[in-house]
Coordinates of C-alpha atoms in Angstrom, one line a residue:
M88 CA -5.7 19.4 -8.8
A89 CA -7.2 16.2 -7.7
A90 CA -10.0 16.9 -6.1
L91 CA -9.1 15.4 -3.4
A92 CA -5.1 15.9 -1.3
D93 CA -4.4 15.1 1.5
N94 CA -1.6 16.3 4.7
A95 CA 0.5 14.6 6.8
L96 CA 0.1 12.6 10.4
A97 CA 2.7 11.7 12.1
P98 CA 1.8 7.5 13.4
R99 CA 3.2 6.8 16.9
A100 CA 6.7 5.9 17.4
D101 CA 5.7 1.6 18.8
L102 CA 4.7 2.1 15.0
S103 CA 7.0 3.3 13.1
R104 CA 8.2 -0.2 12.0
F105 CA 5.0 -1.5 10.6
V106 CA 3.4 2.3 9.3
Q107 CA 4.5 4.5 6.3
R108 CA 2.9 6.9 6.9
V109 CA -0.5 8.2 8.0
R110 CA -2.6 11.0 6.3
V111 CA -6.1 13.0 6.2
L112 CA -7.4 13.2 2.9
W113 CA -9.3 16.6 2.2
R114 CA -11.3 17.6 0.0
G115 CA -9.2 20.5 -3.4
P116 CA -11.3 22.4 -5.7
S117 CA -11.7 20.8 -8.4
H118 CA -13.9 17.3 -9.2
G119 CA -11.4 15.0 -10.8
D120 CA -10.7 11.3 -8.9
Y121 CA -8.9 10.4 -6.2
V122 CA -6.0 8.0 -7.2
R123 CA -4.4 5.4 -5.2
V124 CA -1.0 4.3 -7.6
P125 CA -0.1 0.5 -6.1
D126 CA 3.2 0.2 -4.4
G127 CA 2.5 -2.9 -2.7
T128 CA 1.1 -1.7 0.4
V129 CA -1.9 -2.2 2.6
E130 CA -3.7 0.8 4.0
L131 CA -6.4 1.2 6.4
V132 CA -8.8 3.8 6.2
V133 CA -11.3 5.0 8.1
R134 CA -14.3 6.8 6.9
V135 CA -16.6 9.4 9.1
T136 CA -20.1 10.8 8.2
S137 CA -22.8 12.6 10.4
T138 CA -24.1 9.2 9.8
T139 CA -21.7 6.5 9.8
C140 CA -18.2 5.2 10.3
D141 CA -16.8 2.6 8.5
V142 CA -12.7 1.2 8.2
H143 CA -12.0 -0.6 5.6
A144 CA -8.2 -2.4 5.1
L145 CA -7.3 -2.2 1.1
G146 CA -5.1 -4.5 0.1
P147 CA -1.8 -4.5 -2.1
R148 CA -3.1 -4.1 -5.6
E149 CA -1.3 -4.0 -9.1
Q150 CA -3.1 -1.6 -10.2
V151 CA -4.1 1.7 -10.6
V152 CA -7.0 2.4 -8.4
R153 CA -10.2 6.0 -8.7
K154 CA -12.3 6.7 -5.9
A155 CA -14.6 9.4 -7.2
P156 CA -14.9 12.0 -4.6
S157 CA -18.2 11.0 -3.1
E158 CA -16.7 8.0 -2.4
V159 CA -14.0 9.7 0.0
P160 CA -15.7 12.3 2.5
P161 CA -13.5 14.4 3.6
D162 CA -11.1 13.9 6.5
T163 CA -10.9 10.1 5.7
L164 CA -7.8 8.9 7.6
G165 CA -5.4 6.1 6.3
I166 CA -3.2 4.7 7.7
Q167 CA -0.8 2.9 5.6
F168 CA 1.4 0.2 6.0
K169 CA 4.9 -0.5 4.5
P170 CA 5.6 -2.8 2.0
G171 CA 5.6 -6.6 4.8
G172 CA 4.7 -4.9 7.8
A173 CA 0.8 -5.3 8.0
Y174 CA 0.2 -8.8 8.7
P175 CA 0.2 -8.9 12.6
F176 CA -2.9 -6.7 12.2
F177 CA -5.5 -8.2 10.2
G178 CA -4.8 -12.0 11.3
L179 CA -4.3 -13.8 7.4
P180 CA -2.5 -14.2 4.8
M181 CA -2.1 -11.6 3.0
S182 CA -3.1 -13.2 -0.7
E183 CA -6.5 -13.3 1.3
L184 CA -6.4 -9.5 1.5
A185 CA -4.7 -9.2 -2.2
H186 CA -6.7 -6.8 -5.0
R187 CA -9.2 -6.8 -2.0
S188 CA -11.2 -4.3 0.4
L189 CA -11.9 -5.5 3.5
S190 CA -14.4 -4.4 6.8
I191 CA -12.3 -4.3 10.1
D192 CA -15.5 -6.4 11.0
T193 CA -14.4 -8.9 8.5
L194 CA -11.1 -8.8 9.5
W195 CA -11.9 -8.5 13.3
G196 CA -15.1 -10.0 14.4
K197 CA -18.4 -8.1 13.9
A198 CA -18.0 -7.3 18.2
D199 CA -14.2 -5.6 17.7
G200 CA -15.2 -4.2 14.9
A201 CA -18.1 -2.3 16.2
R202 CA -16.1 -1.4 19.2
L203 CA -13.2 0.1 16.8
R204 CA -16.1 2.2 14.7
E205 CA -17.9 3.2 17.9
A206 CA -14.8 4.4 19.2
L207 CA -13.9 6.6 16.0
A208 CA -17.4 7.4 15.0
E209 CA -17.1 9.5 19.0
A210 CA -13.7 11.0 18.7
P211 CA -14.2 15.0 17.7
S212 CA -11.1 15.1 15.2
S213 CA -8.8 13.6 12.8
Q214 CA -5.9 13.7 15.9
A215 CA -8.1 11.6 18.0
R216 CA -9.5 9.5 15.7
L217 CA -6.0 8.6 14.8
S218 CA -5.0 8.1 18.1
T219 CA -7.8 5.9 18.6
L220 CA -7.2 3.7 16.1
E221 CA -3.5 3.6 16.5
A222 CA -4.6 1.5 20.4
A223 CA -6.6 -0.9 18.9
L224 CA -3.6 -1.2 16.7
V225 CA -1.6 -1.5 19.2
E226 CA -3.1 -4.0 21.4
R227 CA -3.9 -5.9 18.7
L228 CA -0.3 -6.5 18.0
H229 CA 0.3 -7.2 21.5
R230 CA -2.4 -10.3 21.6
D231 CA -1.3 -13.1 22.3
D232 CA -2.2 -15.1 18.8
V233 CA -0.9 -12.2 16.8
Y234 CA -0.6 -13.9 12.9
E235 CA 3.8 -14.1 12.3
P236 CA 4.5 -16.4 9.2
A237 CA 7.0 -18.5 9.8
A238 CA 9.0 -16.9 6.4
A239 CA 7.9 -12.7 8.0
Y240 CA 12.2 -12.8 8.3
L241 CA 13.1 -13.5 5.3
V242 CA 10.5 -11.5 3.2
R243 CA 11.7 -8.7 5.0
R244 CA 14.3 -9.3 4.3
G245 CA 13.6 -10.0 0.4
I246 CA 11.9 -6.4 0.5
R247 CA 15.0 -4.1 1.9
L248 CA 17.2 -6.5 -0.8
L249 CA 14.9 -5.4 -3.5
S250 CA 13.7 -2.0 -2.3
G251 CA 18.0 -0.8 -1.8
A252 CA 19.0 -2.5 -5.0
G253 CA 20.4 -0.3 -7.7
E254 CA 19.7 -3.1 -10.3
L255 CA 16.9 -5.7 -9.7
P256 CA 17.6 -9.2 -8.9
R257 CA 15.8 -11.3 -10.6
V258 CA 13.8 -14.6 -8.8
A259 CA 16.1 -17.1 -8.9
D260 CA 19.0 -14.8 -8.0
L261 CA 17.0 -13.5 -4.9
A262 CA 16.2 -17.2 -3.4
R263 CA 19.6 -18.0 -4.1
T264 CA 21.4 -15.4 -2.1
L265 CA 17.9 -15.9 0.6
G266 CA 18.9 -19.2 1.0
V267 CA 15.7 -21.0 -0.8
S268 CA 14.0 -21.8 -3.2
E269 CA 12.4 -19.9 -5.3
R270 CA 8.6 -21.8 -4.6
H271 CA 9.0 -21.1 -1.1
L272 CA 9.7 -17.5 -1.7
R273 CA 6.7 -17.2 -3.5
R274 CA 4.9 -18.6 -1.1
A275 CA 6.6 -16.1 2.0
F276 CA 6.1 -13.3 -0.2
D277 CA 2.2 -14.5 -1.2
D278 CA 1.8 -14.9 2.9
V279 CA 3.5 -12.0 4.2
L280 CA 3.6 -9.4 1.3
G281 CA -0.1 -10.4 -0.7
M282 CA 2.1 -10.9 -4.2
G283 CA 5.2 -12.7 -5.0
P284 CA 8.7 -11.5 -5.5
K285 CA 8.8 -11.0 -9.2
S286 CA 4.9 -8.6 -9.0
F287 CA 6.7 -6.3 -6.2
A288 CA 9.6 -6.2 -7.9
R289 CA 7.7 -4.8 -10.3
L290 CA 6.0 -2.4 -8.9
V291 CA 9.7 -1.1 -6.7
R292 CA 10.6 -0.3 -11.0
F293 CA 7.2 1.6 -11.3
Q294 CA 7.8 3.9 -8.9
R295 CA 11.3 4.1 -9.9
A296 CA 10.3 5.8 -13.0
L297 CA 7.4 7.3 -10.7
Q298 CA 10.0 9.3 -9.1
A299 CA 12.2 10.3 -11.9
S300 CA 9.5 11.4 -13.6
T301 CA 8.7 13.9 -11.6
A302 CA 11.6 14.6 -10.3
Q303 CA 13.0 15.8 -14.2
G304 CA 9.7 18.1 -14.5
A305 CA 7.2 19.2 -17.5
R306 CA 8.6 17.2 -19.9
P307 CA 11.0 14.0 -19.3
D308 CA 13.4 12.0 -20.5
W309 CA 11.2 8.9 -21.1
G310 CA 14.5 6.6 -22.5
S311 CA 16.1 7.5 -19.4
I312 CA 14.8 7.1 -17.0
A313 CA 13.8 3.6 -18.2
A314 CA 17.5 2.9 -18.2
G315 CA 17.9 4.5 -15.0
A316 CA 14.9 2.2 -13.4
G317 CA 16.0 -0.5 -15.3
Y318 CA 13.6 -1.3 -17.7
Y319 CA 14.8 -3.0 -21.8
D320 CA 14.2 -0.8 -23.0
Q321 CA 10.9 2.8 -23.6
A322 CA 9.1 0.6 -25.2
H323 CA 9.0 -1.8 -22.5
L324 CA 8.4 1.2 -19.7
I325 CA 5.7 2.2 -21.8
A326 CA 4.0 -1.2 -21.9
D327 CA 4.2 -1.3 -17.7
F328 CA 2.9 2.2 -17.5
R329 CA -0.4 1.2 -19.5
A330 CA -1.0 -2.2 -17.8
V331 CA -0.6 -0.6 -14.0
L332 CA -2.2 2.8 -14.4
G333 CA -4.3 2.1 -18.0
T334 CA -1.8 4.8 -20.0
T335 CA 1.3 5.7 -21.6
P336 CA 3.4 7.5 -20.2
G337 CA 2.5 10.9 -20.8
A338 CA -1.1 11.1 -21.2
W339 CA -0.4 10.3 -17.5
M340 CA 1.8 13.4 -17.1
R341 CA -0.8 15.4 -19.2
A342 CA -3.4 13.9 -16.4
R343 CA -1.4 15.6 -13.4
A344 CA -0.7 18.8 -15.0
A345 CA -4.5 19.3 -16.0

């Protein structure tokens, strides 16, 4: 069992278009790391201790992130945005946040960042912190200078097509379906999602394999999982696991079970 687990909270309705889930991390009984498996999303994380409150945005990544329990205090709050749902709140192309962690002071400016952190530090509970953070996000969303790339609708449609496709399309085919050039599509995905369509499709396929392995229990059939998720063969799946998680499928399952 991981040393840190999470409880889900319901996001407010007017953010549901952008927010995938809200969670509060709490310390479990073991001493393992907290593991964040890449899925193309951005997460806004609030960590409050008796002496500090910091707020960071964790950009989209293509490799696993591991955090020691000491780096994730109990009652850490995380708002996970939907793929392509974070860009209005941070005022910059998501490619500038990719593979990075940036403080809210850097993203919103020192004055607005300090104001938010002070309000969060004074909130008496996780639910109160969530309400404070969501109110700040809604206010940000309604500003006159909200960041809205011209290609946002195009990328959101591309994300839906990739996420819902039984057989993942090639980038050239996706661009043709959307009526744009491959170059334009890649640039648009970088701005709105923080990674190119090929990288996002790879994560979609990888997440499908992970979900299928969980559904099959302790002894998954990796050959059938590879075929069902869209890999060329089992070796292709193993190579992806090594690239994303730094380990083999079997080793990942054993570590998760332990």
